Coordinates of C-alpha atoms in Angstrom, one line a residue:
X43 CA 2.3 64.4 6.2
X44 CA 5.8 64.3 4.8
X45 CA 6.7 66.2 1.7
X46 CA 8.8 65.2 -1.4
X47 CA 9.9 67.5 -4.2
X48 CA 10.4 65.7 -7.4
X49 CA 11.8 67.4 -10.6
X50 CA 13.8 65.3 -13.0
X51 CA 15.0 65.4 -16.6
X52 CA 15.5 61.6 -16.8
X53 CA 12.2 60.1 -15.9
X54 CA 13.2 56.4 -16.1
X55 CA 11.5 54.3 -13.4
X56 CA 10.1 57.6 -11.9
X57 CA 6.4 56.7 -11.7
X58 CA 6.6 53.6 -9.6
X59 CA 9.0 55.3 -7.2
X60 CA 6.8 58.4 -6.7
X61 CA 3.7 56.1 -6.5
X62 CA 5.5 54.3 -3.6
X63 CA 6.2 57.6 -1.9
X64 CA 2.5 58.6 -2.3
X65 CA 1.4 55.3 -0.8
X66 CA 3.8 55.8 2.1
X67 CA 2.1 59.2 3.0
X68 CA 4.2 61.7 1.1
X69 CA 2.6 64.6 -0.6
X70 CA 4.3 65.3 -3.9
X71 CA 5.4 68.7 -5.2
X72 CA 6.6 68.8 -8.7
X73 CA 7.4 71.0 -11.7
X74 CA 6.9 71.3 -15.4
X75 CA 7.3 68.1 -17.4
X76 CA 7.8 66.0 -14.4
X77 CA 4.4 67.1 -12.9
X78 CA 2.7 66.2 -16.2
X79 CA 4.1 62.7 -16.3
X80 CA 3.1 62.1 -12.6
X81 CA -0.4 63.6 -13.2
X82 CA -1.0 61.4 -16.2
X83 CA -0.1 58.4 -14.1
X84 CA -2.8 59.3 -11.6
X85 CA -0.4 60.6 -8.9
X86 CA -1.7 63.7 -7.1
X87 CA 0.9 66.5 -7.3
X88 CA 1.2 70.1 -6.0
X89 CA 2.4 72.6 -8.4
X90 CA 5.7 74.4 -7.4
X91 CA 3.9 77.8 -7.9
X92 CA 1.4 76.8 -5.2
X93 CA 4.4 76.3 -2.9
X94 CA 6.4 79.4 -3.7
X95 CA 3.3 81.7 -4.4
X96 CA 5.3 82.9 -7.4
X97 CA 5.1 82.1 -11.0
X98 CA 7.9 80.4 -13.1
X99 CA 9.7 83.3 -14.9
X100 CA 12.3 83.8 -17.6
X101 CA 11.3 80.8 -19.6
X102 CA 11.6 78.6 -16.6
X103 CA 15.0 79.8 -15.6
X104 CA 13.6 80.8 -12.2
X105 CA 11.1 78.5 -10.4
X106 CA 12.6 76.8 -7.4
X107 CA 15.0 79.5 -6.3
X108 CA 12.6 80.5 -3.4
X109 CA 12.7 80.6 0.4
X110 CA 9.5 78.5 0.4
X111 CA 11.8 75.8 -1.3
X112 CA 15.1 76.2 0.4
X113 CA 13.7 77.1 3.8
X114 CA 11.8 73.9 3.7
X115 CA 15.1 72.1 2.8
X116 CA 17.5 73.7 5.1
X117 CA 15.6 74.0 8.4
X118 CA 17.1 71.9 11.1
X119 CA 14.3 70.0 12.7
X120 CA 16.1 69.7 16.1
X121 CA 16.3 73.6 16.4
X122 CA 13.2 75.1 17.9
X123 CA 14.0 78.5 16.4
X124 CA 14.2 77.0 12.9
X125 CA 10.8 75.3 13.3
X126 CA 9.4 78.6 14.7
X127 CA 10.6 80.5 11.6
X128 CA 8.9 78.0 9.3
X129 CA 5.8 78.3 11.3
X130 CA 5.8 82.0 11.3
X131 CA 6.4 82.2 7.5
X132 CA 4.1 79.4 6.7
X133 CA 6.9 77.2 5.1
X134 CA 6.3 73.5 4.9
X135 CA 9.4 71.3 5.6
X136 CA 10.5 69.2 2.6
X137 CA 11.7 65.6 3.6
X138 CA 12.8 64.2 0.3
X139 CA 14.3 65.7 -2.9
X140 CA 14.4 63.7 -6.1
X141 CA 16.2 65.7 -8.7
X142 CA 18.4 64.9 -11.8
X143 CA 19.8 67.7 -13.9
X144 CA 19.3 69.3 -17.2
X145 CA 21.0 67.2 -19.8
X146 CA 24.2 69.3 -20.3
X147 CA 26.4 66.4 -21.0
X148 CA 24.0 64.9 -23.7
X149 CA 23.7 68.3 -25.3
X150 CA 27.4 69.1 -25.8
X151 CA 27.9 65.5 -27.0
X152 CA 25.8 66.4 -30.0
X153 CA 27.7 67.1 -33.2
X154 CA 27.9 70.8 -34.0
X155 CA 26.1 71.9 -30.8
X156 CA 25.7 75.6 -30.5
X157 CA 27.0 77.4 -27.5
X158 CA 23.6 78.9 -26.8
X159 CA 22.0 75.5 -26.6
X160 CA 24.7 74.4 -24.2
X161 CA 24.3 77.4 -22.1
X162 CA 20.4 76.8 -21.8
X163 CA 21.2 73.3 -20.6
X164 CA 23.1 74.5 -17.6
X165 CA 20.9 73.8 -14.6
X166 CA 20.8 76.3 -11.8
X167 CA 17.8 75.4 -9.6
X168 CA 18.4 71.7 -9.6
X169 CA 22.0 71.8 -8.2
X170 CA 20.8 74.4 -5.6
X171 CA 18.1 72.0 -4.3
X172 CA 20.5 69.1 -4.3
X173 CA 23.1 71.1 -2.3
X174 CA 20.6 72.3 0.2
X175 CA 19.1 68.8 0.7
X176 CA 22.5 67.2 0.9
X177 CA 23.7 69.8 3.4
X178 CA 20.7 69.0 5.6
X179 CA 21.0 65.3 5.2
X180 CA 20.3 64.6 8.9
X181 CA 16.7 65.5 8.1
X182 CA 16.4 65.3 4.3
X183 CA 16.7 62.4 1.9
X184 CA 18.3 63.4 -1.4
X185 CA 18.0 61.2 -4.5
X186 CA 19.9 61.8 -7.8
X187 CA 20.3 58.3 -9.1
X188 CA 17.5 55.9 -10.3
X189 CA 19.6 53.0 -9.0
X190 CA 18.8 54.3 -5.4
X191 CA 15.0 54.4 -5.8
X192 CA 14.5 50.8 -4.6
X193 CA 16.6 51.1 -1.4
X194 CA 15.1 54.5 -0.5
X195 CA 11.5 53.3 -1.0
X196 CA 12.2 50.0 0.9
X197 CA 13.5 51.8 3.9
X198 CA 10.6 54.3 3.9
X199 CA 8.1 51.5 3.5
X200 CA 9.7 49.7 6.4
X201 CA 10.6 52.4 8.8
X202 CA 8.6 55.5 7.7
X203 CA 12.0 57.2 6.7
X204 CA 15.3 56.4 5.4
X205 CA 18.3 55.5 7.7
X206 CA 20.6 58.2 8.7
X207 CA 23.5 56.2 7.3
X208 CA 21.7 56.0 4.0
X209 CA 21.0 59.7 4.0
X210 CA 24.7 60.5 4.6
X211 CA 25.7 58.3 1.7
X212 CA 23.1 59.9 -0.7
X213 CA 24.4 63.3 0.4
X214 CA 27.9 62.4 -0.6
X215 CA 26.6 61.1 -3.9
X216 CA 24.6 64.3 -4.5
X217 CA 27.7 66.4 -4.0
X218 CA 29.7 64.1 -6.3
X219 CA 26.9 64.6 -8.8
X220 CA 26.8 68.5 -8.7
X221 CA 30.7 68.6 -8.5
X222 CA 31.0 66.5 -11.7
X223 CA 28.2 68.5 -13.4
X224 CA 29.9 71.8 -12.7
X225 CA 33.3 70.3 -13.7
X226 CA 31.9 69.2 -17.1
X227 CA 30.5 72.7 -17.6
X228 CA 33.8 74.3 -16.6
X229 CA 35.7 72.0 -19.0
X230 CA 33.3 72.9 -21.7
X231 CA 33.6 76.7 -21.4
X232 CA 37.4 76.4 -20.7
X233 CA 37.7 74.8 -24.1
X234 CA 35.3 77.2 -25.7
X235 CA 37.4 80.1 -24.6
X236 CA 40.7 78.5 -25.4
X237 CA 42.1 78.6 -21.9
X238 CA 45.0 76.2 -21.6
X239 CA 46.1 76.8 -17.9
X240 CA 43.2 77.7 -15.8
X241 CA 44.2 78.4 -12.2
X242 CA 41.8 75.8 -10.9
X243 CA 41.6 72.5 -12.9
X244 CA 38.3 70.6 -12.7
X245 CA 38.0 67.3 -14.3
X246 CA 35.4 64.6 -14.1
X247 CA 35.2 60.9 -14.8
X248 CA 32.5 58.3 -14.1
X249 CA 33.2 55.0 -12.3
X250 CA 33.1 52.3 -15.0
X251 CA 34.3 49.3 -12.9
X252 CA 35.7 48.3 -9.6
X253 CA 38.6 46.1 -10.5
X254 CA 39.8 43.0 -8.9
X255 CA 43.2 44.5 -8.2
X256 CA 45.7 46.9 -9.6
X257 CA 49.2 46.5 -10.9
X258 CA 49.7 43.9 -8.2
X259 CA 47.2 41.6 -6.4
X260 CA 47.6 43.5 -3.1
X261 CA 46.7 46.8 -4.7
X262 CA 43.0 48.0 -4.9
X263 CA 42.0 49.6 -8.2
X264 CA 39.1 51.4 -9.9
X265 CA 38.5 52.2 -13.6
X266 CA 37.0 55.6 -14.4
X267 CA 36.0 56.8 -17.8
X268 CA 35.9 60.3 -19.2
X269 CA 32.4 61.9 -18.6
X270 CA 32.2 62.4 -22.3
X271 CA 33.6 59.0 -23.6
X272 CA 36.2 59.0 -26.3
X273 CA 35.3 56.7 -29.2
X274 CA 38.9 55.5 -29.9
X275 CA 39.7 54.1 -26.5
X276 CA 40.0 50.8 -24.8
X277 CA 37.2 51.9 -22.6
X278 CA 34.9 52.2 -25.6
X279 CA 35.8 48.7 -27.0
X280 CA 33.3 45.9 -27.1
X281 CA 34.7 42.8 -25.4
X282 CA 33.5 39.9 -27.4
X283 CA 35.3 37.0 -25.6
X284 CA 37.3 36.3 -22.4
X285 CA 37.5 37.4 -18.8
X286 CA 37.5 41.0 -17.7
X287 CA 40.5 43.1 -18.5
X288 CA 43.0 43.7 -15.6
X289 CA 44.6 46.9 -14.7
X290 CA 47.7 46.0 -16.6
X291 CA 45.7 44.7 -19.6
X292 CA 44.0 48.1 -19.9
X293 CA 47.4 50.0 -19.8
X294 CA 48.9 47.6 -22.5
X295 CA 45.9 48.0 -24.8
X296 CA 45.9 51.7 -24.4
X297 CA 49.5 51.8 -25.4
X298 CA 48.9 49.6 -28.4
X299 CA 46.1 51.9 -29.6
X300 CA 48.3 54.9 -29.2
X301 CA 50.8 53.1 -31.5
X302 CA 48.5 51.5 -34.1
X303 CA 46.8 54.8 -34.8
X304 CA 50.2 56.0 -36.4
X305 CA 49.7 53.7 -39.3
X306 CA 47.2 53.5 -42.3
X307 CA 48.5 50.5 -44.2
X308 CA 47.7 47.0 -42.9
X309 CA 49.7 46.9 -39.7
X310 CA 50.0 44.7 -36.6
X311 CA 51.4 45.8 -33.3
X312 CA 52.7 43.4 -30.7
X313 CA 52.8 45.1 -27.3
X314 CA 54.3 43.7 -24.1
X315 CA 54.4 45.6 -20.8
X316 CA 53.6 48.8 -22.6
X317 CA 56.4 48.5 -25.0
X318 CA 56.2 47.5 -28.7
X319 CA 58.1 44.2 -29.2
X320 CA 57.1 43.9 -32.9
X321 CA 55.5 45.9 -35.5
X322 CA 54.8 44.6 -39.0
X323 CA 53.2 46.1 -42.1
X324 CA 52.2 44.5 -45.4
X325 CA 49.9 44.2 -48.4
X326 CA 47.5 42.1 -46.4
X327 CA 46.8 41.7 -42.6
X328 CA 48.2 38.2 -42.7
X329 CA 51.5 39.5 -44.1
X330 CA 51.7 42.2 -41.5
X331 CA 51.1 39.5 -38.8
X332 CA 53.9 37.4 -40.1
X333 CA 56.3 40.4 -39.9
X334 CA 55.3 41.5 -36.5
X335 CA 55.7 37.9 -35.3
X336 CA 59.0 37.6 -37.0
X337 CA 60.2 40.8 -35.3
X338 CA 60.3 39.0 -31.9
X339 CA 59.1 35.5 -31.7
X340 CA 59.9 35.2 -28.0
X341 CA 58.4 38.4 -26.5
X342 CA 55.2 38.2 -28.5
X343 CA 54.2 35.2 -26.3
X344 CA 51.5 36.5 -23.9
X345 CA 51.4 39.8 -25.7
X346 CA 48.7 42.3 -26.6
X347 CA 48.0 42.5 -30.3
X348 CA 46.5 45.5 -32.1
X349 CA 45.5 45.2 -35.8
X350 CA 44.1 47.9 -37.9
X351 CA 42.0 45.8 -40.2
X352 CA 39.1 43.2 -39.5
X353 CA 40.8 39.9 -38.6
X354 CA 40.4 37.3 -41.3
X355 CA 40.7 33.5 -40.9
X356 CA 44.1 33.3 -42.4
X357 CA 45.5 35.8 -39.8
X358 CA 43.5 34.2 -37.0
X359 CA 44.9 30.7 -37.8
X360 CA 48.4 32.0 -37.2
X361 CA 47.5 34.0 -34.1
X362 CA 45.8 30.8 -32.8
X363 CA 49.1 28.9 -32.7
X364 CA 50.6 30.9 -29.7
X365 CA 49.2 32.3 -26.4
X366 CA 48.0 35.8 -26.7
X367 CA 46.6 37.9 -23.9
X368 CA 44.4 40.2 -25.9
X369 CA 43.5 40.9 -29.6
X370 CA 41.9 44.2 -30.4
X371 CA 40.8 45.1 -34.0
X372 CA 38.1 46.9 -36.0
X373 CA 36.3 43.5 -36.0
X374 CA 36.5 39.8 -36.7
X375 CA 35.2 37.7 -39.5
X376 CA 32.9 35.1 -38.2
X377 CA 35.1 32.1 -38.9
X378 CA 38.1 34.0 -37.4
X379 CA 36.3 34.8 -34.3
X380 CA 35.0 31.2 -34.0
X381 CA 38.6 29.9 -34.2
X382 CA 40.1 32.4 -31.7
X383 CA 37.2 32.1 -29.2
X384 CA 38.1 28.4 -28.8
X385 CA 40.9 29.7 -26.5
X386 CA 39.4 30.3 -23.1
X387 CA 42.1 32.7 -21.9
X388 CA 42.2 35.1 -24.8
X389 CA 40.4 38.4 -24.7
X390 CA 38.9 39.6 -28.0
X391 CA 38.0 43.2 -28.3
X392 CA 36.3 45.1 -31.2
X393 CA 36.7 48.9 -31.6
X394 CA 35.6 51.6 -34.0
X395 CA 38.9 52.6 -35.8
X396 CA 37.1 55.2 -37.9
X397 CA 37.7 57.8 -35.1
X398 CA 41.4 57.0 -34.5
X399 CA 42.4 60.5 -35.7
X400 CA 39.8 62.5 -33.6
X401 CA 41.5 65.2 -31.5
X402 CA 43.1 64.0 -28.3
X403 CA 44.3 67.1 -26.7
X404 CA 45.5 66.4 -23.2
X405 CA 46.5 63.5 -21.0
X406 CA 47.2 63.4 -17.2
X407 CA 49.4 61.4 -14.9
X408 CA 49.4 61.3 -11.2
X409 CA 52.4 62.1 -9.0
X410 CA 52.5 62.1 -5.2
X411 CA 50.6 65.1 -4.1
X412 CA 49.4 66.3 -7.5
X413 CA 49.3 65.5 -11.3
X414 CA 51.0 66.4 -14.6
X415 CA 49.0 67.4 -17.6
X416 CA 50.4 67.7 -21.1
X417 CA 49.3 67.7 -24.7
X418 CA 49.4 64.2 -26.2
X419 CA 52.3 63.5 -28.6
X420 CA 50.3 63.3 -31.7
X421 CA 52.5 65.7 -33.8
X422 CA 52.0 65.2 -37.5
X423 CA 55.4 64.9 -39.2
X424 CA 56.5 64.8 -42.9
X425 CA 60.0 63.4 -43.8
X426 CA 60.2 66.2 -46.4
X427 CA 60.7 68.5 -43.6
X428 CA 63.7 66.7 -42.2
X429 CA 67.2 67.8 -42.7
X430 CA 70.0 65.7 -44.0
X431 CA 73.4 66.6 -42.4
X432 CA 75.6 64.0 -43.9
X433 CA 77.5 63.5 -47.1
X434 CA 75.3 60.7 -48.2
X435 CA 71.8 61.7 -49.1
X436 CA 68.9 59.4 -48.2
X437 CA 67.0 57.7 -51.0
X438 CA 63.1 58.0 -51.1
X439 CA 62.9 54.4 -49.9
X440 CA 65.2 55.0 -46.9
X441 CA 63.1 58.0 -46.0
X442 CA 59.9 56.0 -46.0
X443 CA 61.6 53.3 -43.9
X444 CA 63.0 56.0 -41.5
X445 CA 59.5 57.4 -41.1
X446 CA 58.2 53.9 -40.2
X447 CA 61.0 53.6 -37.6
X448 CA 60.4 57.1 -36.4
X449 CA 56.7 56.5 -35.8
X450 CA 57.5 53.3 -33.9
X451 CA 60.3 54.7 -31.6
X452 CA 58.0 57.4 -30.2
X453 CA 56.0 54.6 -28.5
X454 CA 59.0 52.9 -26.9
X455 CA 60.2 53.8 -23.5
X456 CA 63.2 56.2 -23.4
X457 CA 65.9 55.8 -24.0
X458 CA 64.6 54.2 -27.2
X459 CA 66.1 52.8 -30.4
X460 CA 64.4 51.1 -33.1
X461 CA 66.1 49.2 -35.9
X462 CA 63.7 48.4 -38.8
X463 CA 63.4 47.8 -42.5
X464 CA 60.5 48.5 -44.9
X465 CA 58.5 45.6 -43.6
X466 CA 58.9 45.5 -39.9
X467 CA 60.8 46.3 -36.8
X468 CA 63.9 44.2 -36.5
X469 CA 64.9 45.2 -33.0
X470 CA 63.7 47.5 -30.3
X471 CA 65.8 48.7 -27.4
X472 CA 63.9 50.6 -24.8
X473 CA 63.9 51.8 -21.2
X474 CA 67.6 51.7 -20.6
X475 CA 69.5 54.4 -18.6
X476 CA 71.8 55.0 -21.5
X477 CA 71.2 55.1 -25.2
X478 CA 74.2 52.8 -26.2
X479 CA 72.7 49.9 -24.2
X480 CA 69.3 50.4 -25.9
X481 CA 71.1 50.3 -29.3
X482 CA 73.0 47.2 -28.4
X483 CA 69.7 45.5 -27.5
X484 CA 68.0 46.5 -30.7
X485 CA 71.0 45.4 -32.8
X486 CA 71.2 42.0 -30.9
X487 CA 67.5 41.4 -31.7
X488 CA 68.0 42.4 -35.3
X489 CA 70.9 40.0 -35.6
X490 CA 71.5 38.7 -39.2
X491 CA 68.5 40.5 -40.6
X492 CA 70.3 43.8 -40.9
X493 CA 70.9 44.6 -44.6
X494 CA 71.0 47.4 -47.0
X495 CA 67.3 48.3 -46.2
X496 CA 67.9 48.6 -42.5
X497 CA 67.4 51.9 -40.8
X498 CA 67.7 53.2 -37.2
X499 CA 65.6 55.7 -35.2
X500 CA 66.5 57.3 -31.9
X501 CA 63.9 59.0 -29.8
X502 CA 66.3 61.7 -28.7
X503 CA 69.7 63.0 -29.8
X504 CA 73.0 61.2 -29.5
X505 CA 75.1 62.6 -26.7
X506 CA 78.3 61.2 -28.2
X507 CA 79.3 59.6 -31.5
X508 CA 79.4 56.1 -30.1
X509 CA 75.9 55.1 -31.1
X510 CA 76.4 56.1 -34.7
X511 CA 79.7 54.2 -34.7
X512 CA 78.1 51.1 -33.3
X513 CA 75.4 51.3 -35.9
X514 CA 78.0 51.7 -38.6
X515 CA 79.9 48.8 -37.4
X516 CA 76.8 46.6 -37.6
X517 CA 75.8 47.5 -41.1
X518 CA 73.1 50.2 -40.5
X519 CA 73.1 52.7 -43.5
X520 CA 70.4 55.3 -42.5
X521 CA 69.7 57.1 -39.2
X522 CA 67.0 59.5 -38.0
X523 CA 67.3 61.4 -34.9
X524 CA 66.2 64.8 -33.4
X525 CA 69.6 66.4 -33.3
X526 CA 70.2 69.2 -30.8
X527 CA 73.3 67.9 -28.9
X528 CA 76.3 70.1 -28.4
X529 CA 78.1 67.1 -29.9
X530 CA 76.0 66.7 -33.0
X531 CA 79.0 67.1 -35.2
X532 CA 80.7 64.2 -33.6
X533 CA 77.8 62.0 -34.6
X534 CA 77.8 63.5 -38.1
X535 CA 81.5 62.9 -38.6
X536 CA 81.0 59.3 -37.4
X537 CA 78.2 58.9 -39.9
X538 CA 80.3 60.2 -42.8
X539 CA 83.1 57.9 -41.8
X540 CA 80.8 54.9 -42.1
X541 CA 79.0 56.1 -45.2
X542 CA 75.7 56.5 -43.2
X543 CA 73.0 58.9 -44.2
X544 CA 71.6 60.9 -41.3
X545 CA 68.5 63.1 -41.1
X546 CA 67.5 65.4 -38.2
X547 CA 63.9 66.0 -37.3
X548 CA 64.3 68.8 -34.8
X549 CA 61.7 67.1 -32.6
X550 CA 62.3 64.5 -30.0
X551 CA 59.8 61.8 -28.7
X552 CA 60.6 60.9 -25.1
X553 CA 58.3 58.5 -23.5
X554 CA 58.8 58.0 -19.8

């Protein structure tokens, strides 16, 4: 008779699976709560103590760490000496292991979880059994995922055992499972101990979707989500309408969310190819939309729109007039949704914005042969901390406008220049190999809208005085920049020549 060892935390669909094993001639060894569930279902089980000849000890911390278990799992059936050892020690081979692990992830996701509770939900015996079974997959079937129950049972019912190819794939899945489990534990304990640069970095994500393609149609792509999902994320959004998001869509929405979380007043972000093409703010969402649209009526076509208020009908009526790829917001009024959803090709996403300020410590990007990790650029800044270095001092109104431009420029690709007023961006110049070209693009977009309210933000210092001179020649009266160039004085002198007020932040916001 074949033997299966079953011990699971998540008992979803367990009973019919194990009943199928029993009907196929397996005897069932089980533990604790799993045994009770199976016994109550009328399935005959053997207690783990009857296998190990040893009681569970230390509040259940030790029950399966025993040669009668691991010998039964690791013995190679094709080696006579292994089988002789089993016979000599009266160890019964184990042919199938069905195990899923203590709910460590679910435990640490709870608010205010105690470290002691997290520690007690670190499984030791479970991963050990999975690793033993997976190592010996030529003889042992290892099951960690309920989605595999049907296939495993079907093959056993048809052939008396699972296919070798199936066992090999299940073994790989088991090692993925234990590796991800250990990675989550290491991440948690690393955070608990305040370690910023562990010598071994272990991260884990779960496959959310196999995508149609990547950045281009010839590239394969997969979407993975943090093992502990972040609430304020495109991956946590609810898609209400439209076809699936593409690889590029997800990157654009992510960038739009990074930008929109900077603002508390009604604000609309228009994002195009991961660059803001228009940002507007107002007393109402409709007014904010009008201003974001006016910022760049050309580039917004086919753009990604992020709004930090529930979309009302008045705003939806204006958005409905042009082609938009995606709209993401805290929600949609029923009539607003009904109108926008009439467009087949628009995607409508709803997201909980109440968590926009939750801690977002690190981000990673890949490079060939490795990866880079850094803290996210979520520095909280106050214009009262800025330093004015020019003869003309900024007014309170100018400082507020400069802060608006400064929050915007950090989300444009370097070299980045933003020209704005108190209502909206007027022009954004980004991604140019030199700063003066970015400024020229921004000023060109601003055109005749530059007036006494207009300010300019630069994501990094001016290497020469030419940018300030160009700004002065085009009527810009206030500038914010990090400072720190050996030629800062050249820019300061140029600002004084044109009657510009200039403040230095001491912080740059490159975005590559």
